[in-house]
mmCIF file of C-alpha atoms in Angstrom:
data_model
loop_
_atom_site.group_PDB
_atom_site.id
_atom_site.type_symbol
_atom_site.label_atom_id
_atom_site.label_comp_id
_atom_site.label_asym_id
_atom_site.label_seq_id
_atom_site.Cartn_x
_atom_site.Cartn_y
_atom_site.Cartn_z
ATOM 1 C CA UNK A 218 -36.696 -49.175 39.124
ATOM 2 C CA UNK A 219 -36.727 -48.550 43.046
ATOM 3 C CA UNK A 220 -36.678 -45.413 44.066
ATOM 4 C CA UNK A 221 -32.890 -45.712 45.874
ATOM 5 C CA UNK A 222 -31.663 -46.821 42.460
ATOM 6 C CA UNK A 223 -33.193 -43.783 40.810
ATOM 7 C CA UNK A 224 -31.563 -41.367 43.088
ATOM 8 C CA UNK A 225 -28.507 -43.197 43.282
ATOM 9 C CA UNK A 226 -28.581 -43.314 39.123
ATOM 10 C CA UNK A 227 -29.044 -39.744 38.638
ATOM 11 C CA UNK A 228 -26.709 -38.872 41.447
ATOM 12 C CA UNK A 229 -24.172 -40.533 39.507
ATOM 13 C CA UNK A 230 -24.645 -38.545 36.074
ATOM 14 C CA UNK A 231 -24.542 -35.346 37.950
ATOM 15 C CA UNK A 232 -21.261 -36.461 39.527
ATOM 16 C CA UNK A 233 -20.024 -36.971 35.630
ATOM 17 C CA UNK A 234 -21.643 -34.009 34.424
ATOM 18 C CA UNK A 235 -22.720 -31.264 37.100
ATOM 19 C CA UNK A 236 -24.208 -28.684 34.731
ATOM 20 C CA UNK A 237 -25.470 -30.647 31.340
ATOM 21 C CA UNK A 238 -26.659 -28.736 28.777
ATOM 22 C CA UNK A 239 -28.160 -29.006 24.866
ATOM 23 C CA UNK A 240 -25.398 -28.895 22.442
ATOM 24 C CA UNK A 241 -27.265 -27.094 19.909
ATOM 25 C CA UNK A 242 -25.552 -23.641 20.010
ATOM 26 C CA UNK A 243 -27.650 -20.347 21.085
ATOM 27 C CA UNK A 244 -27.388 -17.664 22.763
ATOM 28 C CA UNK A 245 -31.068 -16.399 23.063
ATOM 29 C CA UNK A 246 -34.480 -17.949 23.835
ATOM 30 C CA UNK A 247 -35.496 -17.685 19.864
ATOM 31 C CA UNK A 248 -32.322 -18.960 18.623
ATOM 32 C CA UNK A 249 -32.982 -21.966 20.555
ATOM 33 C CA UNK A 250 -36.345 -22.394 19.222
ATOM 34 C CA UNK A 251 -35.493 -22.112 15.868
ATOM 35 C CA UNK A 252 -32.373 -24.821 16.627
ATOM 36 C CA UNK A 253 -34.664 -27.067 17.801
ATOM 37 C CA UNK A 254 -37.142 -26.929 14.882
ATOM 38 C CA UNK A 255 -34.690 -27.513 12.511
ATOM 39 C CA UNK A 256 -33.083 -30.194 14.511
ATOM 40 C CA UNK A 257 -35.972 -32.747 14.007
ATOM 41 C CA UNK A 258 -34.604 -35.594 12.096
ATOM 42 C CA UNK A 259 -31.205 -34.001 12.183
ATOM 43 C CA UNK A 260 -27.883 -33.643 14.165
ATOM 44 C CA UNK A 261 -27.076 -30.880 16.544
ATOM 45 C CA UNK A 262 -23.926 -30.988 14.407
ATOM 46 C CA UNK A 263 -25.390 -30.555 11.354
ATOM 47 C CA UNK A 264 -28.120 -27.985 12.663
ATOM 48 C CA UNK A 265 -24.858 -25.834 14.681
ATOM 49 C CA UNK A 266 -23.066 -25.726 11.110
ATOM 50 C CA UNK A 267 -25.940 -24.197 8.996
ATOM 51 C CA UNK A 268 -27.012 -21.810 12.418
ATOM 52 C CA UNK A 269 -23.568 -20.522 12.547
ATOM 53 C CA UNK A 270 -23.678 -19.316 9.207
ATOM 54 C CA UNK A 271 -27.819 -18.222 9.805
ATOM 55 C CA UNK A 272 -27.868 -16.307 13.285
ATOM 56 C CA UNK A 273 -24.915 -13.726 12.279
ATOM 57 C CA UNK A 274 -27.246 -12.570 9.707
ATOM 58 C CA UNK A 275 -30.886 -12.825 11.302
ATOM 59 C CA UNK A 276 -31.788 -14.213 14.425
ATOM 60 C CA UNK A 277 -34.449 -12.218 15.282
ATOM 61 C CA UNK A 278 -38.345 -12.953 13.850
ATOM 62 C CA UNK A 279 -38.141 -9.636 12.241
ATOM 63 C CA UNK A 280 -34.548 -10.545 10.415
ATOM 64 C CA UNK A 281 -35.779 -14.516 9.268
ATOM 65 C CA UNK A 282 -39.423 -12.628 8.029
ATOM 66 C CA UNK A 283 -37.284 -9.883 5.996
ATOM 67 C CA UNK A 284 -35.167 -13.278 4.692
ATOM 68 C CA UNK A 285 -38.236 -14.961 3.613
ATOM 69 C CA UNK A 286 -38.646 -18.374 2.817
ATOM 70 C CA UNK A 287 -36.235 -18.517 -0.304
ATOM 71 C CA UNK A 288 -33.466 -16.701 1.787
ATOM 72 C CA UNK A 289 -33.992 -19.035 5.055
ATOM 73 C CA UNK A 290 -33.410 -22.148 2.792
ATOM 74 C CA UNK A 291 -29.984 -20.962 1.352
ATOM 75 C CA UNK A 292 -28.824 -21.192 4.834
ATOM 76 C CA UNK A 293 -30.728 -24.011 5.970
ATOM 77 C CA UNK A 294 -30.507 -26.290 2.823
ATOM 78 C CA UNK A 295 -27.824 -28.900 4.066
ATOM 79 C CA UNK A 296 -30.541 -30.228 6.874
ATOM 80 C CA UNK A 297 -33.359 -32.605 6.384
ATOM 81 C CA UNK A 298 -36.480 -31.449 5.437
ATOM 82 C CA UNK A 299 -35.240 -27.944 4.747
ATOM 83 C CA UNK A 300 -38.335 -26.795 2.927
ATOM 84 C CA UNK A 301 -40.829 -27.735 5.605
ATOM 85 C CA UNK A 302 -38.972 -26.242 8.227
ATOM 86 C CA UNK A 303 -38.150 -22.966 6.361
ATOM 87 C CA UNK A 304 -41.421 -22.913 5.725
ATOM 88 C CA UNK A 305 -42.668 -23.698 9.499
ATOM 89 C CA UNK A 306 -39.785 -21.106 11.091
ATOM 90 C CA UNK A 307 -41.420 -17.964 8.790
ATOM 91 C CA UNK A 308 -44.788 -19.136 9.540
ATOM 92 C CA UNK A 309 -43.479 -18.999 13.863
ATOM 93 C CA UNK A 310 -41.578 -15.799 13.498
ATOM 94 C CA UNK A 311 -44.998 -14.304 11.829
ATOM 95 C CA UNK A 312 -46.752 -15.350 14.755
ATOM 96 C CA UNK A 313 -43.766 -13.745 17.319
ATOM 97 C CA UNK A 314 -43.815 -10.611 15.783
ATOM 98 C CA UNK A 315 -47.963 -10.256 15.348
ATOM 99 C CA UNK A 316 -48.761 -11.817 18.760
ATOM 100 C CA UNK A 317 -46.117 -11.789 21.233
ATOM 101 C CA UNK A 318 -43.515 -8.840 20.644
ATOM 102 C CA UNK A 319 -40.994 -10.726 18.478
ATOM 103 C CA UNK A 320 -40.322 -12.444 21.730
ATOM 104 C CA UNK A 321 -40.476 -16.344 22.517
ATOM 105 C CA UNK A 322 -43.593 -17.066 24.527
ATOM 106 C CA UNK A 323 -43.126 -18.967 28.140
ATOM 107 C CA UNK A 324 -46.254 -21.591 28.324
ATOM 108 C CA UNK A 325 -46.491 -24.920 26.964
ATOM 109 C CA UNK A 326 -49.515 -24.417 25.519
ATOM 110 C CA UNK A 327 -48.458 -20.822 23.134
ATOM 111 C CA UNK A 328 -45.260 -22.778 21.945
ATOM 112 C CA UNK A 329 -47.153 -25.932 21.005
ATOM 113 C CA UNK A 330 -49.621 -23.527 18.913
ATOM 114 C CA UNK A 331 -46.486 -22.658 16.690
ATOM 115 C CA UNK A 332 -46.065 -24.238 13.583
ATOM 116 C CA UNK A 333 -43.206 -27.050 13.767
ATOM 117 C CA UNK A 334 -43.524 -26.633 17.674
ATOM 118 C CA UNK A 335 -44.711 -30.260 19.029
ATOM 119 C CA UNK A 336 -44.907 -31.255 22.935
ATOM 120 C CA UNK A 337 -41.014 -32.274 22.566
ATOM 121 C CA UNK A 338 -39.534 -28.998 21.115
ATOM 122 C CA UNK A 339 -41.703 -27.023 23.706
ATOM 123 C CA UNK A 340 -40.547 -29.425 26.498
ATOM 124 C CA UNK A 341 -36.889 -28.645 24.801
ATOM 125 C CA UNK A 342 -37.119 -24.496 25.277
ATOM 126 C CA UNK A 343 -39.125 -24.714 28.303
ATOM 127 C CA UNK A 344 -36.572 -26.287 30.143
ATOM 128 C CA UNK A 345 -33.284 -25.084 28.425
ATOM 129 C CA UNK A 346 -34.238 -21.404 27.797
ATOM 130 C CA UNK A 347 -36.689 -20.508 30.979
ATOM 131 C CA UNK A 348 -35.603 -23.129 33.344
ATOM 132 C CA UNK A 349 -38.568 -25.005 33.790
ATOM 133 C CA UNK A 350 -38.372 -28.614 35.354
ATOM 134 C CA UNK A 351 -39.684 -30.242 32.087
ATOM 135 C CA UNK A 352 -38.110 -33.597 30.264
ATOM 136 C CA UNK A 353 -38.470 -33.651 26.426
ATOM 137 C CA UNK A 354 -38.140 -37.366 25.830
ATOM 138 C CA UNK A 355 -36.688 -37.993 22.180
ATOM 139 C CA UNK A 356 -35.360 -41.361 21.038
ATOM 140 C CA UNK A 357 -32.727 -41.052 23.319
ATOM 141 C CA UNK A 358 -34.366 -40.693 26.075
ATOM 142 C CA UNK A 359 -37.280 -43.054 25.039
ATOM 143 C CA UNK A 360 -34.467 -45.740 24.877
ATOM 144 C CA UNK A 361 -32.444 -45.439 27.673
ATOM 145 C CA UNK A 362 -35.728 -44.927 29.870
ATOM 146 C CA UNK A 363 -36.952 -48.058 28.524
ATOM 147 C CA UNK A 364 -33.902 -50.180 28.169
ATOM 148 C CA UNK A 365 -32.697 -49.014 32.299
ATOM 149 C CA UNK A 366 -36.130 -49.762 33.484
ATOM 150 C CA UNK A 367 -35.878 -46.154 34.416
ATOM 151 C CA UNK A 368 -39.346 -45.207 32.911
ATOM 152 C CA UNK A 369 -40.628 -48.350 30.788
ATOM 153 C CA UNK A 370 -43.480 -47.306 28.572
ATOM 154 C CA UNK A 371 -44.831 -48.119 24.537
ATOM 155 C CA UNK A 372 -45.069 -44.306 23.424
ATOM 156 C CA UNK A 373 -42.929 -41.169 24.117
ATOM 157 C CA UNK A 374 -45.634 -39.612 25.866
ATOM 158 C CA UNK A 375 -46.145 -42.616 28.451
ATOM 159 C CA UNK A 376 -42.640 -42.353 29.030
ATOM 160 C CA UNK A 377 -42.443 -38.560 29.615
ATOM 161 C CA UNK A 378 -45.482 -38.880 31.898
ATOM 162 C CA UNK A 379 -43.643 -41.283 33.837
ATOM 163 C CA UNK A 380 -40.452 -39.856 34.245
ATOM 164 C CA UNK A 381 -42.248 -36.888 35.988
ATOM 165 C CA UNK A 382 -43.633 -38.975 38.234
ATOM 166 C CA UNK A 383 -40.138 -41.099 39.289
ATOM 167 C CA UNK A 384 -37.368 -38.224 38.790
ATOM 168 C CA UNK A 385 -36.888 -36.787 42.193
ATOM 169 C CA UNK A 386 -37.435 -33.297 42.166
ATOM 170 C CA UNK A 387 -33.709 -32.330 42.695
ATOM 171 C CA UNK A 388 -32.787 -33.846 39.561
ATOM 172 C CA UNK A 389 -35.507 -32.956 37.533
ATOM 173 C CA UNK A 390 -34.465 -30.005 35.669
ATOM 174 C CA UNK A 391 -31.380 -31.018 34.656
ATOM 175 C CA UNK A 392 -32.789 -35.110 33.767
ATOM 176 C CA UNK A 393 -33.595 -34.264 30.267
ATOM 177 C CA UNK A 394 -29.962 -33.755 29.265
ATOM 178 C CA UNK A 395 -28.303 -36.549 31.525
ATOM 179 C CA UNK A 396 -30.648 -39.155 29.353
ATOM 180 C CA UNK A 397 -29.964 -37.468 26.289
ATOM 181 C CA UNK A 398 -26.307 -37.479 26.440
ATOM 182 C CA UNK A 399 -26.154 -40.821 28.183
ATOM 183 C CA UNK A 400 -27.931 -42.254 25.225
ATOM 184 C CA UNK A 401 -26.104 -40.426 22.734
ATOM 185 C CA UNK A 402 -22.153 -41.333 23.911
ATOM 186 C CA UNK A 403 -22.573 -44.225 26.054
ATOM 187 C CA UNK A 404 -26.382 -46.181 25.863
ATOM 188 C CA UNK A 405 -26.244 -46.233 22.056
ATOM 189 C CA UNK A 406 -29.044 -47.475 19.763
ATOM 190 C CA UNK A 407 -27.052 -50.256 17.850
ATOM 191 C CA UNK A 408 -23.953 -51.482 20.758
ATOM 192 C CA UNK A 409 -24.296 -49.602 24.056
ATOM 193 C CA UNK A 410 -21.391 -49.333 25.727
ATOM 194 C CA UNK A 411 -22.021 -51.084 28.799
ATOM 195 C CA UNK A 412 -18.257 -51.800 30.315
ATOM 196 C CA UNK A 413 -18.276 -48.055 30.277
ATOM 197 C CA UNK A 414 -21.479 -47.142 31.833
ATOM 198 C CA UNK A 415 -21.812 -45.329 35.158
ATOM 199 C CA UNK A 416 -24.763 -46.789 36.067
ATOM 200 C CA UNK A 417 -24.159 -50.385 34.957
ATOM 201 C CA UNK A 418 -25.202 -52.028 38.337
ATOM 202 C CA UNK A 419 -28.360 -49.811 38.089
ATOM 203 C CA UNK A 420 -29.694 -50.748 35.037
ATOM 204 C CA UNK A 421 -32.069 -53.777 34.098
ATOM 205 C CA UNK A 422 -31.126 -54.237 30.360
ATOM 206 C CA UNK A 423 -30.747 -57.975 29.946
ATOM 207 C CA UNK A 424 -28.400 -57.737 27.190
ATOM 208 C CA UNK A 425 -25.426 -56.201 28.350
ATOM 209 C CA UNK A 426 -22.474 -55.787 26.487
ATOM 210 C CA UNK A 427 -19.081 -56.939 27.266
ATOM 211 C CA UNK A 428 -15.971 -55.171 26.737
ATOM 212 C CA UNK A 429 -14.034 -56.938 23.833
ATOM 213 C CA UNK A 430 -11.176 -58.509 23.981
ATOM 214 C CA UNK A 431 -7.586 -56.227 23.497
#
C-alpha cells in the first residue's frame, strides 16, 4: 500500500474513533499486565468477567502472592489455560516484588523476561499503560495488515516490523488499537463486513464481500 493510502486509512480510522483503547478493563499498569497475560487464547469479555471479581480482592503483586496459585485459580478458572496462567502470574508477581519494588518495569527487555509475557504482551503494556508508540500484532492485526496490503508478512514479527516502517509517526501510538478493533468488528476472519468498511476503497483484498439482498 502506498504512503498516501496508508495516511488516508489511518485518518479515516482516527475520524471514526479519535481515542481508541483496549477493551480489557484495568486501572493500573499492573492490572493491565495481568489482564493481558490472562487474555492469551481467551476473549477480552471472558477476562473482564474474571478480573471484575479478582481485582477488588487482589490487584497488586503482593496481594496476588498472598492468594497463591490455588487462590488465584478460583478467580480465573473460567479462562482457558488457567492453570498455566495462574503459575505465570504468581511467578511474575514474585519477580515484580523482588526486583522492581512491586512496580511494572517500563523496558521491553524487563517485561519479556517475566513469565507468561512475550513480545506481544510487552508491546501492549508499553503502548497502553505507558504511552509508547509500539504496535502489538495479534491475529486480528495480522489478518487486517495482510488483507488490506498495509503490511504483508508470513509471520507476526514480519508484520510488526513492516508496520513500524510504514505507519506514519502521527498515527503510531494508536495504530494497534485502530487495527485490532477494525479486525474484531469489521474485517472479521470468516466474513469481513466489506460493505460497512470505512477503508474499503483503499483495501487490496481480492475477495471482498458484498451487501446481502434485503
